[in-house]
Amino acid sequence: MLLVIGAKGMLGRDLMRVLPGDVRGVDIEDIDITSPESVRRLLLTLKPRVVVNCAAYTDVDGCESNTELAMRVNGEGVGNLAAATREIGALLVQLSTDYVFDGTKGTPYGEDDEVNPLSVYGKSKLLGEEMARKNSEHLIVRTQWLYGHGGKNFVETMLRLAGERKDIAVVDDQIGSPTWTLDLSLAISELIDNNCRGTYHAANRGTCSWFEFAGAIFEEAGVAMAVRPQTTAELNRPARRPLFSVLDCGKLTHDAGLELEGWREALKSYMERRSEAGLS
Ligand SMILES: NC(=O)c1ccc[n+]([C@@H]2O[C@H](COP(=O)([O-])OP(=O)(O)OC[C@H]3O[C@@H](n4cnc5c(N)ncnc54)[C@H](OP(=O)(O)O)[C@@H]3O)[C@@H](O)[C@H]2O)c1
């Protein structure tokens, strides 16, 4: 059996749709990953073969003022899962982030590149990686700029703002790869299926700035919105973010024979699914 933790979250929902076979999903009401007892009780009862951990404290700016909670959930919580998966001989699949990098390299980051998180969120996710690496049979999947159905994300924020105003400023000096949770879920499924272990990068192909991404979202939605470029310094958010955090996904292609579709095509598919589901 495959167990998805954080199954009601944005990525968790798509994983529940995509993972094949006997799959069970749990969330905060069934398991608190910060509690070793809660984790051990559930895993020893269910005895899954694979545990995919999507549970996390994902509010990047919120983490800056809640350091202790971020470290507990994103770091020690993974340590609890690693100990319990080790005890039952299960594989731990841990989701991580491009925010473990400082964004100064200037070319896409490989799995072995030096990490240097700029934010509390990035530090807490890095601690989670270390916990998984040290204590369990693990597969760490780093990804970035996620959007998907039922989640709080950039695409949904832009579409909401489109109904409220006629112009918007969006940062144009952060570069990454917007990634659809459905495509990422397929990649995770392939990595598990191919018995991959260690660390992998997985994101939709191609790169853009948030400014370019916003323009594409409004274009796909057929909405007239004036998008103005803004710098990260002007936006002045609590958490520092890497300016160039593109992930090199060549290892995923090499080991699992998979290349995710381009971010623009993925966005188009997502928007089509949205309108089929009656969302505007
Ligand atoms: N979103 C992105 O752009 C992005 C980018 C790179 C990597 N990631 C990583 O990808 C993974 C999935 O992200 P996501 O955006 O799908 O997350 P999400 O939508 O925020 O879902 C996380 C889920 O975990 C649950 N949770 C929080 N604390 C928990 C705890 N102590 N015990 C058990 N469950 C708990 C949350 O419940 P509540 O909602 O009730 O708190 C929520 O259902 C995370 O590891 C994240 O760090 C995300």
mmCIF file of C-alpha atoms and ligand atoms in Angstrom:
data_model
loop_
_atom_site.group_PDB
_atom_site.id
_atom_site.type_symbol
_atom_site.label_atom_id
_atom_site.label_comp_id
_atom_site.label_asym_id
_atom_site.label_seq_id
_atom_site.Cartn_x
_atom_site.Cartn_y
_atom_site.Cartn_z
ATOM 1 C CA MET A 1 0.000 0.000 0.000
ATOM 2 C CA LEU A 2 1.108 3.577 -0.742
ATOM 3 C CA LEU A 3 0.340 6.174 1.904
ATOM 4 C CA VAL A 4 0.049 9.876 1.024
ATOM 5 C CA ILE A 5 0.429 12.210 4.011
ATOM 6 C CA GLY A 6 -0.972 15.704 3.416
ATOM 7 C CA ALA A 7 -3.517 14.175 1.012
ATOM 8 C CA LYS A 8 -5.862 17.178 1.267
ATOM 9 C CA GLY A 9 -3.143 19.646 0.280
ATOM 10 C CA MET A 10 -2.615 20.914 -3.262
ATOM 11 C CA LEU A 11 -0.074 18.293 -4.397
ATOM 12 C CA GLY A 12 -1.606 15.568 -2.218
ATOM 13 C CA ARG A 13 -4.932 15.800 -4.069
ATOM 14 C CA ASP A 14 -3.348 15.234 -7.479
ATOM 15 C CA LEU A 15 -1.160 12.430 -6.138
ATOM 16 C CA MET A 16 -4.310 10.705 -4.896
ATOM 17 C CA ARG A 17 -5.661 10.900 -8.476
ATOM 18 C CA VAL A 18 -2.493 9.684 -10.180
ATOM 19 C CA LEU A 19 -0.770 7.066 -8.011
ATOM 20 C CA PRO A 20 -1.746 3.578 -9.143
ATOM 21 C CA GLY A 21 -2.935 0.604 -7.080
ATOM 22 C CA ASP A 22 -3.705 0.504 -3.376
ATOM 23 C CA VAL A 23 -3.331 4.137 -2.233
ATOM 24 C CA ARG A 24 -4.503 5.658 1.030
ATOM 25 C CA GLY A 25 -4.505 9.349 1.916
ATOM 26 C CA VAL A 26 -4.302 10.922 5.368
ATOM 27 C CA ASP A 27 -4.057 14.508 6.586
ATOM 28 C CA ILE A 28 -3.745 16.541 9.778
ATOM 29 C CA GLU A 29 -6.916 15.047 11.345
ATOM 30 C CA ASP A 30 -5.423 11.514 11.052
ATOM 31 C CA ILE A 31 -1.747 12.185 11.757
ATOM 32 C CA ASP A 32 0.325 15.021 13.208
ATOM 33 C CA ILE A 33 3.806 14.579 11.776
ATOM 34 C CA THR A 34 5.291 16.663 14.614
ATOM 35 C CA SER A 35 4.289 13.940 17.087
ATOM 36 C CA PRO A 36 6.526 10.827 17.065
ATOM 37 C CA GLU A 37 3.739 8.826 18.771
ATOM 38 C CA SER A 38 1.098 9.865 16.227
ATOM 39 C CA VAL A 39 3.421 8.992 13.333
ATOM 40 C CA ARG A 40 4.538 5.680 14.776
ATOM 41 C CA ARG A 41 0.996 4.593 15.695
ATOM 42 C CA LEU A 42 -0.386 5.197 12.202
ATOM 43 C CA LEU A 43 2.548 3.753 10.267
ATOM 44 C CA LEU A 44 2.846 0.622 12.419
ATOM 45 C CA THR A 45 -0.909 0.051 12.022
ATOM 46 C CA LEU A 46 -1.101 0.611 8.253
ATOM 47 C CA LYS A 47 2.370 -0.757 7.371
ATOM 48 C CA PRO A 48 2.584 0.990 3.960
ATOM 49 C CA ARG A 49 5.287 -0.006 1.448
ATOM 50 C CA VAL A 50 5.801 3.642 0.438
ATOM 51 C CA VAL A 51 5.061 6.867 2.349
ATOM 52 C CA VAL A 52 4.806 10.053 0.276
ATOM 53 C CA ASN A 53 5.049 13.074 2.575
ATOM 54 C CA CYS A 54 3.317 16.179 1.215
ATOM 55 C CA ALA A 55 2.517 17.533 4.685
ATOM 56 C CA ALA A 56 4.388 20.754 5.355
ATOM 57 C CA TYR A 57 4.144 24.291 6.700
ATOM 58 C CA THR A 58 4.140 25.983 3.277
ATOM 59 C CA ASP A 59 3.499 29.654 4.133
ATOM 60 C CA VAL A 60 6.938 30.970 3.107
ATOM 61 C CA ASP A 61 6.494 34.440 4.633
ATOM 62 C CA GLY A 62 4.680 33.029 7.687
ATOM 63 C CA CYS A 63 7.709 30.817 8.406
ATOM 64 C CA GLU A 64 9.837 33.957 8.995
ATOM 65 C CA SER A 65 7.846 34.842 12.118
ATOM 66 C CA ASN A 66 7.157 31.200 13.132
ATOM 67 C CA THR A 67 10.645 29.706 12.970
ATOM 68 C CA GLU A 68 10.043 27.152 15.685
ATOM 69 C CA LEU A 69 6.866 25.812 14.021
ATOM 70 C CA ALA A 70 8.554 25.702 10.594
ATOM 71 C CA MET A 71 11.474 23.672 11.938
ATOM 72 C CA ARG A 72 9.138 21.381 13.868
ATOM 73 C CA VAL A 73 6.856 20.585 10.901
ATOM 74 C CA ASN A 74 9.235 20.749 7.931
ATOM 75 C CA GLY A 75 12.313 19.457 9.730
ATOM 76 C CA GLU A 76 11.639 17.343 12.816
ATOM 77 C CA GLY A 77 8.320 16.091 11.387
ATOM 78 C CA VAL A 78 10.274 14.485 8.556
ATOM 79 C CA GLY A 79 12.630 13.012 11.171
ATOM 80 C CA ASN A 80 9.635 11.330 12.818
ATOM 81 C CA LEU A 81 8.514 9.912 9.469
ATOM 82 C CA ALA A 82 12.052 8.750 8.660
ATOM 83 C CA ALA A 83 12.322 6.854 11.960
ATOM 84 C CA ALA A 84 8.940 5.155 11.520
ATOM 85 C CA THR A 85 9.454 4.252 7.831
ATOM 86 C CA ARG A 86 12.815 2.766 8.744
ATOM 87 C CA GLU A 87 11.184 0.681 11.481
ATOM 88 C CA ILE A 88 8.641 -0.830 9.065
ATOM 89 C CA GLY A 89 11.044 -1.081 6.086
ATOM 90 C CA ALA A 90 9.142 1.448 3.947
ATOM 91 C CA LEU A 91 10.419 3.986 1.413
ATOM 92 C CA LEU A 92 10.013 7.650 2.413
ATOM 93 C CA VAL A 93 9.300 10.016 -0.473
ATOM 94 C CA GLN A 94 9.939 13.562 0.778
ATOM 95 C CA LEU A 95 8.989 16.721 -1.135
ATOM 96 C CA SER A 96 11.459 19.585 -1.073
ATOM 97 C CA THR A 97 12.017 22.922 -2.727
ATOM 98 C CA ASP A 98 14.207 25.131 -4.922
ATOM 99 C CA TYR A 99 14.341 27.475 -1.899
ATOM 100 C CA VAL A 100 17.216 25.340 -0.507
ATOM 101 C CA PHE A 101 19.351 27.248 -3.070
ATOM 102 C CA ASP A 102 20.407 30.909 -2.851
ATOM 103 C CA GLY A 103 19.788 31.592 -6.552
ATOM 104 C CA THR A 104 23.219 33.078 -7.305
ATOM 105 C CA LYS A 105 24.554 30.262 -9.536
ATOM 106 C CA GLY A 106 23.130 31.722 -12.759
ATOM 107 C CA THR A 107 22.590 28.341 -14.467
ATOM 108 C CA PRO A 108 20.097 25.554 -13.578
ATOM 109 C CA TYR A 109 20.762 23.797 -10.263
ATOM 110 C CA GLY A 110 21.704 20.116 -10.255
ATOM 111 C CA GLU A 111 20.911 17.774 -7.370
ATOM 112 C CA ASP A 112 24.493 17.932 -6.058
ATOM 113 C CA ASP A 113 24.906 21.700 -6.211
ATOM 114 C CA GLU A 114 25.697 23.538 -3.019
ATOM 115 C CA VAL A 115 22.663 24.478 -0.908
ATOM 116 C CA ASN A 116 22.375 27.802 0.910
ATOM 117 C CA PRO A 117 18.773 28.632 1.865
ATOM 118 C CA LEU A 118 17.949 32.339 2.262
ATOM 119 C CA SER A 119 14.705 31.913 4.233
ATOM 120 C CA VAL A 120 13.424 30.105 7.323
ATOM 121 C CA TYR A 121 11.185 28.017 5.027
ATOM 122 C CA GLY A 122 14.211 26.994 2.918
ATOM 123 C CA LYS A 123 16.232 26.158 6.047
ATOM 124 C CA SER A 124 13.389 24.100 7.506
ATOM 125 C CA LYS A 125 12.923 22.143 4.245
ATOM 126 C CA LEU A 126 16.683 21.537 4.106
ATOM 127 C CA LEU A 127 16.535 20.135 7.645
ATOM 128 C CA GLY A 128 13.749 17.832 6.397
ATOM 129 C CA GLU A 129 15.999 16.635 3.561
ATOM 130 C CA GLU A 130 18.820 15.954 6.027
ATOM 131 C CA MET A 131 16.483 14.020 8.326
ATOM 132 C CA ALA A 132 15.284 11.859 5.425
ATOM 133 C CA ARG A 133 18.839 11.247 4.128
ATOM 134 C CA LYS A 134 20.275 10.346 7.506
ATOM 135 C CA ASN A 135 17.557 8.079 8.790
ATOM 136 C CA SER A 136 15.623 6.339 6.025
ATOM 137 C CA GLU A 137 15.473 4.671 2.661
ATOM 138 C CA HIS A 138 14.504 7.828 0.835
ATOM 139 C CA LEU A 139 13.557 9.552 -2.377
ATOM 140 C CA ILE A 140 13.730 13.357 -2.133
ATOM 141 C CA VAL A 141 11.948 15.271 -4.879
ATOM 142 C CA ARG A 142 12.764 18.988 -5.122
ATOM 143 C CA THR A 143 10.275 21.047 -7.069
ATOM 144 C CA GLN A 144 9.145 24.675 -7.455
ATOM 145 C CA TRP A 145 6.435 27.258 -8.210
ATOM 146 C CA LEU A 146 3.553 24.764 -7.793
ATOM 147 C CA TYR A 147 -0.048 25.342 -8.791
ATOM 148 C CA GLY A 148 -2.971 22.937 -8.873
ATOM 149 C CA HIS A 149 -6.656 22.446 -8.180
ATOM 150 C CA GLY A 150 -7.907 23.326 -4.738
ATOM 151 C CA GLY A 151 -4.711 25.007 -3.632
ATOM 152 C CA LYS A 152 -3.674 28.492 -2.667
ATOM 153 C CA ASN A 153 -1.286 29.360 -5.484
ATOM 154 C CA PHE A 154 -0.136 32.091 -7.880
ATOM 155 C CA VAL A 155 -2.478 31.090 -10.736
ATOM 156 C CA GLU A 156 -5.549 31.150 -8.524
ATOM 157 C CA THR A 157 -4.438 34.434 -6.917
ATOM 158 C CA MET A 158 -4.032 36.090 -10.340
ATOM 159 C CA LEU A 159 -7.453 34.828 -11.499
ATOM 160 C CA ARG A 160 -9.079 36.125 -8.320
ATOM 161 C CA LEU A 161 -7.421 39.544 -8.725
ATOM 162 C CA ALA A 162 -8.599 39.645 -12.357
ATOM 163 C CA GLY A 163 -12.149 39.877 -11.027
ATOM 164 C CA GLU A 164 -11.237 42.690 -8.629
ATOM 165 C CA ARG A 165 -8.978 45.124 -10.524
ATOM 166 C CA LYS A 166 -7.667 46.189 -13.921
ATOM 167 C CA ASP A 167 -3.929 46.432 -13.340
ATOM 168 C CA ILE A 168 -1.334 44.710 -11.221
ATOM 169 C CA ALA A 169 2.407 44.831 -10.479
ATOM 170 C CA VAL A 170 4.295 41.508 -10.540
ATOM 171 C CA VAL A 171 7.976 40.788 -9.831
ATOM 172 C CA ASP A 172 10.088 40.315 -12.941
ATOM 173 C CA ASP A 173 13.499 39.560 -11.396
ATOM 174 C CA GLN A 174 12.788 36.081 -9.983
ATOM 175 C CA ILE A 175 13.216 33.296 -12.532
ATOM 176 C CA GLY A 176 11.942 29.736 -12.174
ATOM 177 C CA SER A 177 9.710 27.077 -13.708
ATOM 178 C CA PRO A 178 5.985 27.107 -12.904
ATOM 179 C CA THR A 179 4.971 23.507 -12.261
ATOM 180 C CA TRP A 180 1.528 21.856 -12.406
ATOM 181 C CA THR A 181 0.923 19.470 -9.504
ATOM 182 C CA LEU A 182 -0.648 16.934 -11.882
ATOM 183 C CA ASP A 183 2.547 16.728 -13.969
ATOM 184 C CA LEU A 184 4.644 16.556 -10.808
ATOM 185 C CA SER A 185 2.445 13.739 -9.471
ATOM 186 C CA LEU A 186 3.078 11.726 -12.643
ATOM 187 C CA ALA A 187 6.822 12.274 -12.213
ATOM 188 C CA ILE A 188 6.704 11.118 -8.570
ATOM 189 C CA SER A 189 4.748 8.043 -9.653
ATOM 190 C CA GLU A 190 7.389 7.223 -12.312
ATOM 191 C CA LEU A 191 10.242 7.710 -9.850
ATOM 192 C CA ILE A 192 8.619 5.284 -7.407
ATOM 193 C CA ASP A 193 7.845 2.825 -10.200
ATOM 194 C CA ASN A 194 11.460 2.913 -11.397
ATOM 195 C CA ASN A 195 12.777 2.223 -7.868
ATOM 196 C CA CYS A 196 14.691 5.509 -7.869
ATOM 197 C CA ARG A 197 16.403 6.514 -4.623
ATOM 198 C CA GLY A 198 18.290 9.634 -3.550
ATOM 199 C CA THR A 199 17.567 13.210 -4.647
ATOM 200 C CA TYR A 200 15.794 14.323 -7.856
ATOM 201 C CA HIS A 201 14.688 17.617 -9.343
ATOM 202 C CA ALA A 202 11.264 17.714 -11.030
ATOM 203 C CA ALA A 203 9.617 20.765 -12.621
ATOM 204 C CA ASN A 204 7.846 21.672 -15.839
ATOM 205 C CA ARG A 205 10.275 22.446 -18.688
ATOM 206 C CA GLY A 206 11.242 26.032 -19.576
ATOM 207 C CA THR A 207 11.661 29.139 -17.459
ATOM 208 C CA CYS A 208 10.032 32.515 -16.908
ATOM 209 C CA SER A 209 9.632 35.303 -14.370
ATOM 210 C CA TRP A 210 6.505 35.714 -12.211
ATOM 211 C CA PHE A 211 5.748 38.741 -14.432
ATOM 212 C CA GLU A 212 5.808 36.596 -17.589
ATOM 213 C CA PHE A 213 3.830 33.865 -15.841
ATOM 214 C CA ALA A 214 1.124 36.365 -14.837
ATOM 215 C CA GLY A 215 0.890 37.589 -18.454
ATOM 216 C CA ALA A 216 0.441 33.997 -19.670
ATOM 217 C CA ILE A 217 -2.274 33.314 -17.066
ATOM 218 C CA PHE A 218 -4.310 36.352 -18.146
ATOM 219 C CA GLU A 219 -3.797 35.451 -21.811
ATOM 220 C CA GLU A 220 -5.049 31.882 -21.244
ATOM 221 C CA ALA A 221 -7.999 33.195 -19.253
ATOM 222 C CA GLY A 222 -8.840 35.752 -21.958
ATOM 223 C CA VAL A 223 -8.753 38.525 -19.377
ATOM 224 C CA ALA A 224 -7.655 42.104 -20.101
ATOM 225 C CA MET A 225 -5.271 43.050 -17.304
ATOM 226 C CA ALA A 226 -2.392 45.531 -17.377
ATOM 227 C CA VAL A 227 0.631 43.788 -15.808
ATOM 228 C CA ARG A 228 3.458 46.056 -14.667
ATOM 229 C CA PRO A 229 6.944 44.754 -13.798
ATOM 230 C CA GLN A 230 8.145 45.222 -10.232
ATOM 231 C CA THR A 231 11.413 44.304 -8.513
ATOM 232 C CA THR A 232 11.717 41.916 -5.578
ATOM 233 C CA ALA A 233 13.161 44.816 -3.561
ATOM 234 C CA GLU A 234 10.066 46.924 -4.313
ATOM 235 C CA LEU A 235 7.710 44.116 -3.247
ATOM 236 C CA ASN A 236 9.637 43.755 0.039
ATOM 237 C CA ARG A 237 8.207 40.460 1.354
ATOM 238 C CA PRO A 238 9.344 39.116 4.757
ATOM 239 C CA ALA A 239 11.135 36.051 3.318
ATOM 240 C CA ARG A 240 14.127 36.383 0.988
ATOM 241 C CA ARG A 241 13.705 34.332 -2.199
ATOM 242 C CA PRO A 242 16.302 33.064 -4.675
ATOM 243 C CA LEU A 243 16.395 35.200 -7.839
ATOM 244 C CA PHE A 244 17.318 32.345 -10.193
ATOM 245 C CA SER A 245 16.240 28.936 -8.911
ATOM 246 C CA VAL A 246 15.721 26.937 -12.105
ATOM 247 C CA LEU A 247 16.143 23.204 -11.464
ATOM 248 C CA ASP A 248 18.079 20.972 -13.852
ATOM 249 C CA CYS A 249 15.806 17.932 -14.263
ATOM 250 C CA GLY A 250 18.198 15.880 -16.428
ATOM 251 C CA LYS A 251 18.599 13.158 -13.787
ATOM 252 C CA LEU A 252 14.837 12.541 -13.806
ATOM 253 C CA THR A 253 14.950 12.091 -17.589
ATOM 254 C CA HIS A 254 18.010 9.869 -17.423
ATOM 255 C CA ASP A 255 16.841 7.573 -14.609
ATOM 256 C CA ALA A 256 13.058 7.515 -15.052
ATOM 257 C CA GLY A 257 12.804 8.302 -18.791
ATOM 258 C CA LEU A 258 10.605 11.291 -18.118
ATOM 259 C CA GLU A 259 10.654 14.941 -19.150
ATOM 260 C CA LEU A 260 7.822 17.113 -17.890
ATOM 261 C CA GLU A 261 5.962 19.147 -20.513
ATOM 262 C CA GLY A 262 6.758 22.839 -20.997
ATOM 263 C CA TRP A 263 5.294 25.217 -18.400
ATOM 264 C CA ARG A 264 3.201 27.064 -21.025
ATOM 265 C CA GLU A 265 1.508 23.860 -22.289
ATOM 266 C CA ALA A 266 0.966 22.716 -18.697
ATOM 267 C CA LEU A 267 -0.718 26.035 -17.864
ATOM 268 C CA LYS A 268 -2.971 25.681 -20.924
ATOM 269 C CA SER A 269 -4.019 22.159 -19.847
ATOM 270 C CA TYR A 270 -4.646 23.337 -16.297
ATOM 271 C CA MET A 271 -6.837 26.204 -17.506
ATOM 272 C CA GLU A 272 -8.799 23.833 -19.767
ATOM 273 C CA ARG A 273 -9.392 21.471 -16.835
ATOM 274 C CA ARG A 274 -10.500 24.422 -14.743
ATOM 275 C CA SER A 275 -13.108 25.540 -17.233
ATOM 276 C CA GLU A 276 -14.307 21.940 -17.738
ATOM 277 C CA ALA A 277 -14.809 21.814 -13.970
ATOM 278 C CA GLY A 278 -16.988 24.949 -14.270
ATOM 279 C CA LEU A 279 -14.498 27.304 -12.615
ATOM 280 C CA SER A 280 -14.042 30.749 -14.124
HETATM 281 N N1 LIG B 1 3.561 25.067 -3.137
HETATM 282 C C1 LIG B 1 4.746 25.213 -3.753
HETATM 283 O O1 LIG B 1 4.940 26.097 -4.602
HETATM 284 C C2 LIG B 1 5.871 24.262 -3.423
HETATM 285 C C3 LIG B 1 7.120 24.455 -4.060
HETATM 286 C C4 LIG B 1 8.163 23.569 -3.766
HETATM 287 C C5 LIG B 1 7.969 22.533 -2.870
HETATM 288 N N2 LIG B 1 6.749 22.385 -2.247
HETATM 289 C C6 LIG B 1 6.592 21.264 -1.302
HETATM 290 O O2 LIG B 1 5.625 20.360 -1.836
HETATM 291 C C7 LIG B 1 4.888 19.758 -0.755
HETATM 292 C C8 LIG B 1 3.393 19.941 -0.991
HETATM 293 O O3 LIG B 1 3.111 21.340 -1.037
HETATM 294 P P1 LIG B 1 1.608 21.885 -1.171
HETATM 295 O O4 LIG B 1 1.714 23.271 -1.700
HETATM 296 O O5 LIG B 1 0.753 20.868 -1.846
HETATM 297 O O6 LIG B 1 1.221 21.976 0.375
HETATM 298 P P2 LIG B 1 -0.179 22.398 1.044
HETATM 299 O O7 LIG B 1 -1.232 22.576 0.000
HETATM 300 O O8 LIG B 1 0.108 23.498 2.002
HETATM 301 O O9 LIG B 1 -0.562 21.062 1.854
HETATM 302 C C9 LIG B 1 0.130 20.659 3.005
HETATM 303 C C10 LIG B 1 -0.788 19.768 3.817
HETATM 304 O O10 LIG B 1 -0.088 19.366 4.998
HETATM 305 C C11 LIG B 1 -0.968 19.489 6.108
HETATM 306 N N3 LIG B 1 -0.194 19.655 7.338
HETATM 307 C C12 LIG B 1 0.354 20.791 7.843
HETATM 308 N N4 LIG B 1 0.959 20.530 9.019
HETATM 309 C C13 LIG B 1 0.796 19.207 9.260
HETATM 310 C C14 LIG B 1 1.175 18.346 10.318
HETATM 311 N N5 LIG B 1 1.863 18.786 11.390
HETATM 312 N N6 LIG B 1 0.832 17.028 10.251
HETATM 313 C C15 LIG B 1 0.123 16.567 9.199
HETATM 314 N N7 LIG B 1 -0.271 17.327 8.174
HETATM 315 C C16 LIG B 1 0.058 18.646 8.199
HETATM 316 C C17 LIG B 1 -1.789 20.717 5.768
HETATM 317 O O11 LIG B 1 -2.947 20.780 6.557
HETATM 318 P P3 LIG B 1 -3.569 22.261 6.887
HETATM 319 O O12 LIG B 1 -3.922 22.858 5.550
HETATM 320 O O13 LIG B 1 -4.744 21.952 7.745
HETATM 321 O O14 LIG B 1 -2.463 23.021 7.570
HETATM 322 C C18 LIG B 1 -2.075 20.474 4.281
HETATM 323 O O15 LIG B 1 -3.193 19.628 4.076
HETATM 324 C C19 LIG B 1 5.432 20.408 0.523
HETATM 325 O O16 LIG B 1 6.449 19.582 1.046
HETATM 326 C C20 LIG B 1 6.052 21.705 0.050
HETATM 327 O O17 LIG B 1 7.076 22.141 0.915
HETATM 328 C C21 LIG B 1 5.706 23.212 -2.513
#
